[in-house]
Amino acid sequence: MGPDIGLQLPCRLPPSRLVALARDAEHAGFDEVWIVEDCFYAGGVATAASVLAATERVVVGIGILPTVVRNAAFTAMELAALADLHPRRLIAGLGHGMRDWMRQVGAAPASPLTALAEHLDAVRALLAGETVTVQGRYVRLDGVRLEFPPEAVPPVLAGVRGPKSLEVSGRHADGTLLAEPASPAYITAARRAIAEGHTDPRRPHRLAAYTWFHVGEDLDEARDALRPAIAAAVTDPAWAAHLEPLGYAGQARELADLPEEERAGALPDAWIDELAVVGTPRDCAARIGELYRAGADAVVLLPGPDTAGQLARAGADLLPLLRS
């Protein structure tokens, strides 16, 4: 027994490449593939629809759709269509969206927590076939009911990171999607914050975690493949919530004071080992086990630049080891 294993499809690639990668991931034995809707790459719903149509078994997660750029009823309509066409193969992810991007498109709410809670409640109710009337601060619906609610209702996860948002996820979502880096310490802390809002033990709450990933023959080579991406993230204040449970936040600020070209070289090896699934296949399998024991129901691997090569290597060497 262990977590479901997913692969994050990189938004930096055009949709046609993502569809091919998704087919390869399904063939390699991954349980899930995840679509990222970042500004201003391919749309999450259209890409998910294409990936679902091009595959047969793999579950497709959308991680995430920024709630405030879509009307909740139309979000539910899109998700319902996908879930009806591809039963039990969709996981919907909703979140705040990156604040700077939301400002850039004129959709930054005064209260992100309220906006997220209202959208989660409305979308989940509509997908469940309910008639929804609500006059909220951000969601206003008058007797709205989907004509084609899906028979198999997809879970709706909140893609969030900070304690207050995690509590909202616990109260209003079916699960949580954690962005990378997801260390065992961060997953444990996130589970505690989610529990503040998740008060019904009869309602399961699924936690999926993105994590950087590189498998290789040599630990140092594997670390170096991820070093630039990790250095860039840990020096961004937006990722502070991921580092605080490890006690790294202060050191990350010191790292950020270095010239940009020096940061990757100054990143301690121990940080990479803590913040990623990295090393030999056995190293990676052991780390995934630690993430599972910390509370991750799904571990979603985020490779470095060589996505196709790492996908193949994971399918050949890592997934069989996890399932043996």
C-alpha positions in Angstrom: 0.0 0.0 0.0 1.3 3.5 -0.8 0.3 6.7 -2.5 -1.0 7.2 -6.0 1.9 8.3 -8.2 1.3 11.2 -10.6 3.3 13.2 -13.2 2.9 16.9 -13.6 2.9 17.9 -17.2 5.0 21.1 -17.6 3.0 24.1 -18.8 6.1 25.4 -20.6 5.4 22.9 -23.4 2.7 23.4 -26.1 -0.5 21.4 -25.7 0.4 18.9 -28.4 3.5 17.9 -26.5 1.5 17.5 -23.3 -0.9 15.1 -24.9 2.0 12.9 -26.1 3.6 13.0 -22.7 0.3 12.0 -21.1 0.1 9.0 -23.3 3.6 8.1 -22.4 2.9 8.5 -18.7 -0.2 6.2 -19.0 1.9 3.6 -20.8 4.7 3.9 -18.1 2.2 3.1 -15.4 1.5 6.4 -13.7 -1.8 6.6 -11.9 -2.4 10.3 -12.6 -1.2 13.2 -14.8 -1.7 16.8 -13.7 -2.4 19.8 -15.9 -1.1 23.2 -14.7 -3.0 26.4 -15.7 -0.4 29.1 -15.4 -0.6 32.5 -17.0 -0.3 32.7 -20.0 0.1 29.2 -21.2 -2.6 26.7 -22.4 -6.0 26.7 -20.7 -6.5 24.0 -18.1 -9.9 22.8 -19.2 -9.1 22.5 -22.9 -5.8 20.8 -22.2 -7.4 18.4 -19.7 -10.2 17.5 -22.2 -7.6 16.7 -24.9 -5.5 14.6 -22.5 -8.6 12.7 -21.3 -9.7 12.0 -24.9 -6.2 10.8 -25.9 -5.8 8.4 -22.9 -7.8 5.5 -21.6 -7.0 4.8 -17.9 -4.9 7.5 -16.3 -6.7 10.0 -14.0 -6.3 13.6 -15.0 -6.0 16.3 -12.4 -6.3 20.0 -13.1 -4.0 21.8 -10.7 -5.3 24.5 -10.5 -8.0 26.7 -12.0 -7.9 30.2 -10.5 -11.5 30.5 -9.1 -11.8 34.3 -9.5 -11.3 34.4 -13.3 -14.4 32.2 -14.0 -18.0 32.3 -12.9 -18.7 29.4 -10.5 -21.6 28.1 -12.6 -19.5 28.0 -15.8 -16.6 26.3 -13.9 -19.1 23.6 -12.8 -20.5 23.2 -16.3 -17.0 22.6 -17.8 -16.0 20.2 -15.0 -19.4 18.4 -15.3 -18.9 17.9 -19.0 -15.4 16.4 -18.5 -16.7 14.1 -15.7 -19.6 12.9 -17.7 -17.4 12.1 -20.8 -14.7 10.5 -18.7 -16.2 9.1 -15.5 -14.0 8.7 -12.5 -11.0 10.0 -14.4 -11.1 13.7 -13.3 -9.8 15.5 -10.3 -10.7 19.2 -10.2 -8.4 21.7 -8.6 -9.4 25.2 -7.7 -7.3 27.9 -6.0 -6.5 31.5 -5.5 -4.2 31.9 -8.5 -0.9 33.8 -8.2 -1.7 37.2 -6.8 0.4 39.1 -9.4 -1.2 37.3 -12.3 -4.7 37.9 -10.9 -3.9 41.7 -10.7 -2.6 41.5 -14.2 -5.9 40.3 -15.5 -8.0 42.5 -13.3 -9.3 39.7 -11.1 -7.6 40.1 -7.7 -10.2 39.8 -5.0 -10.1 41.9 -1.8 -10.6 38.7 0.2 -9.0 35.7 -1.5 -10.1 33.4 1.3 -13.7 34.4 1.0 -13.6 34.1 -2.8 -12.1 30.6 -2.7 -14.6 29.3 0.0 -17.6 30.7 -2.0 -16.4 29.1 -5.2 -15.6 25.8 -3.7 -19.0 25.5 -2.0 -20.9 26.5 -5.2 -19.0 24.4 -7.6 -19.2 21.3 -5.4 -22.9 21.7 -4.8 -23.6 22.2 -8.5 -21.6 19.1 -9.5 -23.6 17.2 -6.9 -26.8 18.1 -8.8 -28.1 20.7 -6.3 -30.0 23.8 -7.1 -27.9 26.7 -5.8 -29.1 30.1 -4.7 -26.4 32.2 -3.0 -25.8 35.9 -2.6 -22.2 35.9 -1.5 -19.5 38.5 -1.8 -18.0 36.9 -5.0 -20.5 34.2 -6.0 -24.1 35.2 -6.8 -26.4 32.5 -8.2 -30.2 32.5 -8.4 -31.7 29.0 -8.7 -28.9 27.6 -10.8 -28.9 23.8 -11.4 -26.8 21.9 -14.0 -28.9 20.1 -16.6 -26.3 17.4 -16.8 -24.7 16.9 -13.4 -22.2 14.0 -13.6 -23.2 10.6 -12.3 -19.7 10.1 -10.9 -19.0 13.5 -9.1 -15.3 14.4 -9.4 -13.5 15.4 -6.2 -12.7 19.1 -6.0 -9.4 19.9 -4.4 -8.2 23.3 -3.2 -4.7 24.2 -4.4 -3.4 26.3 -1.5 -0.3 26.6 0.7 -0.7 28.8 3.8 -2.3 27.9 7.1 -5.5 30.0 6.7 -6.0 28.8 3.1 -5.4 25.2 4.2 -8.1 25.6 6.9 -10.5 26.8 4.2 -9.6 23.7 2.1 -10.4 21.5 5.1 -13.8 23.1 5.5 -14.9 23.6 1.9 -13.0 21.2 -0.4 -12.8 17.4 -0.9 -9.1 17.5 -0.7 -5.9 19.7 -1.0 -3.3 20.0 -3.6 0.1 21.2 -2.3 2.5 23.0 -4.6 6.1 22.0 -4.7 8.3 21.7 -2.6 6.4 19.2 -0.4 8.6 17.9 2.3 7.3 15.5 5.0 7.5 18.3 7.5 5.4 20.6 5.3 2.8 17.8 4.6 2.5 17.1 8.4 2.0 20.9 9.1 -0.5 21.1 6.2 -2.5 18.2 7.6 -2.7 19.9 11.0 -3.9 23.2 9.4 -6.5 21.3 7.2 -7.8 19.5 10.3 -8.7 22.9 11.8 -11.4 23.2 9.2 -12.1 19.5 8.5 -14.3 18.6 11.4 -16.3 15.7 9.8 -14.4 12.4 10.2 -16.9 10.7 7.9 -15.8 12.9 5.0 -12.4 11.8 3.6 -10.0 14.6 2.6 -7.5 13.6 -0.1 -4.0 15.3 -0.1 -2.0 15.4 -3.3 1.5 16.8 -3.2 3.7 18.1 -6.0 7.4 17.4 -5.6 10.5 18.0 -7.6 11.9 14.8 -9.0 15.0 13.5 -10.6 16.2 9.9 -10.6 19.6 8.9 -11.7 22.6 6.6 -11.1 24.4 9.2 -9.0 23.0 11.3 -6.2 25.2 14.3 -6.9 24.2 14.4 -10.5 20.5 14.1 -9.6 20.8 17.0 -7.1 22.5 19.2 -9.7 19.7 18.6 -12.2 17.2 20.2 -9.7 19.5 22.7 -8.1 18.5 25.8 -10.3 14.8 25.2 -9.9 14.9 24.7 -6.2 17.2 27.7 -5.7 14.8 29.9 -7.6 11.8 28.8 -5.6 13.2 28.9 -2.1 14.4 32.5 -2.6 10.9 33.6 -3.7 8.9 34.9 -0.6 5.7 33.2 -1.9 7.2 29.8 -1.0 8.0 30.7 2.7 5.1 28.5 4.0 6.9 25.5 2.5 10.1 26.3 4.3 8.9 27.4 7.8 8.2 23.8 9.1 11.9 22.9 8.2 13.3 26.1 9.8 14.7 27.2 6.5 12.9 30.5 6.0 15.6 32.7 7.6 18.4 31.0 5.6 16.3 31.3 2.4 16.2 35.1 2.9 20.0 35.1 3.3 20.3 33.0 0.1 18.1 35.5 -1.7 20.5 38.3 -0.8 23.2 36.6 -2.9 23.6 37.5 -6.6 21.2 35.4 -8.6 24.0 33.5 -10.4 25.5 32.4 -7.0 22.3 31.1 -5.4 22.2 27.6 -7.0 25.8 26.9 -6.0 25.2 28.0 -2.5 22.1 25.8 -2.0 22.9 23.1 0.6 22.7 19.5 -0.6 20.6 18.8 2.5 17.9 21.2 1.3 17.6 19.4 -2.1 17.3 16.1 -0.3 14.6 17.5 2.0 12.7 19.3 -0.7 12.7 16.8 -3.6 12.4 13.2 -4.5 16.0 12.8 -5.8 18.7 10.2 -6.2 18.8 6.5 -7.2 15.5 4.6 -7.7 15.8 3.3 -4.2 16.5 6.8 -2.8 13.4 8.1 -4.6 11.2 5.2 -3.5 12.2 5.7 0.1 11.4 9.4 -0.1 8.0 8.8 -1.6 7.3 6.4 1.3 8.2 9.2 3.7 5.8 11.6 2.0 3.1 9.0 2.1 3.6 8.3 5.8 3.5 12.1 6.5 0.0 12.2 5.0 0.2 12.4 1.1 -2.4 10.3 -0.6 -0.9 11.1 -4.0 2.7 12.1 -4.8 2.9 14.1 -8.1 6.4 14.1 -9.6 7.7 17.3 -11.2 10.8 16.5 -13.2 13.4 19.1 -14.2 14.1 20.0 -17.9 14.3 16.4 -19.2 10.6 15.5 -18.6 10.5 12.8 -21.2 13.7 11.1 -20.1 12.7 11.2 -16.4 9.2 9.9 -17.3 10.8 6.9 -19.0 13.3 6.3 -16.2 10.5 6.4 -13.6 8.4 3.9 -15.6 11.3 1.6 -16.0 13.0 1.8 -12.6 11.0 3.6 -10.0 7.3 2.6 -10.4 8.1 -1.2 -10.5 10.1 -0.7 -7.3 7.2 1.1 -5.6 4.8 -1.7 -6.5 7.0 -4.7 -5.8 
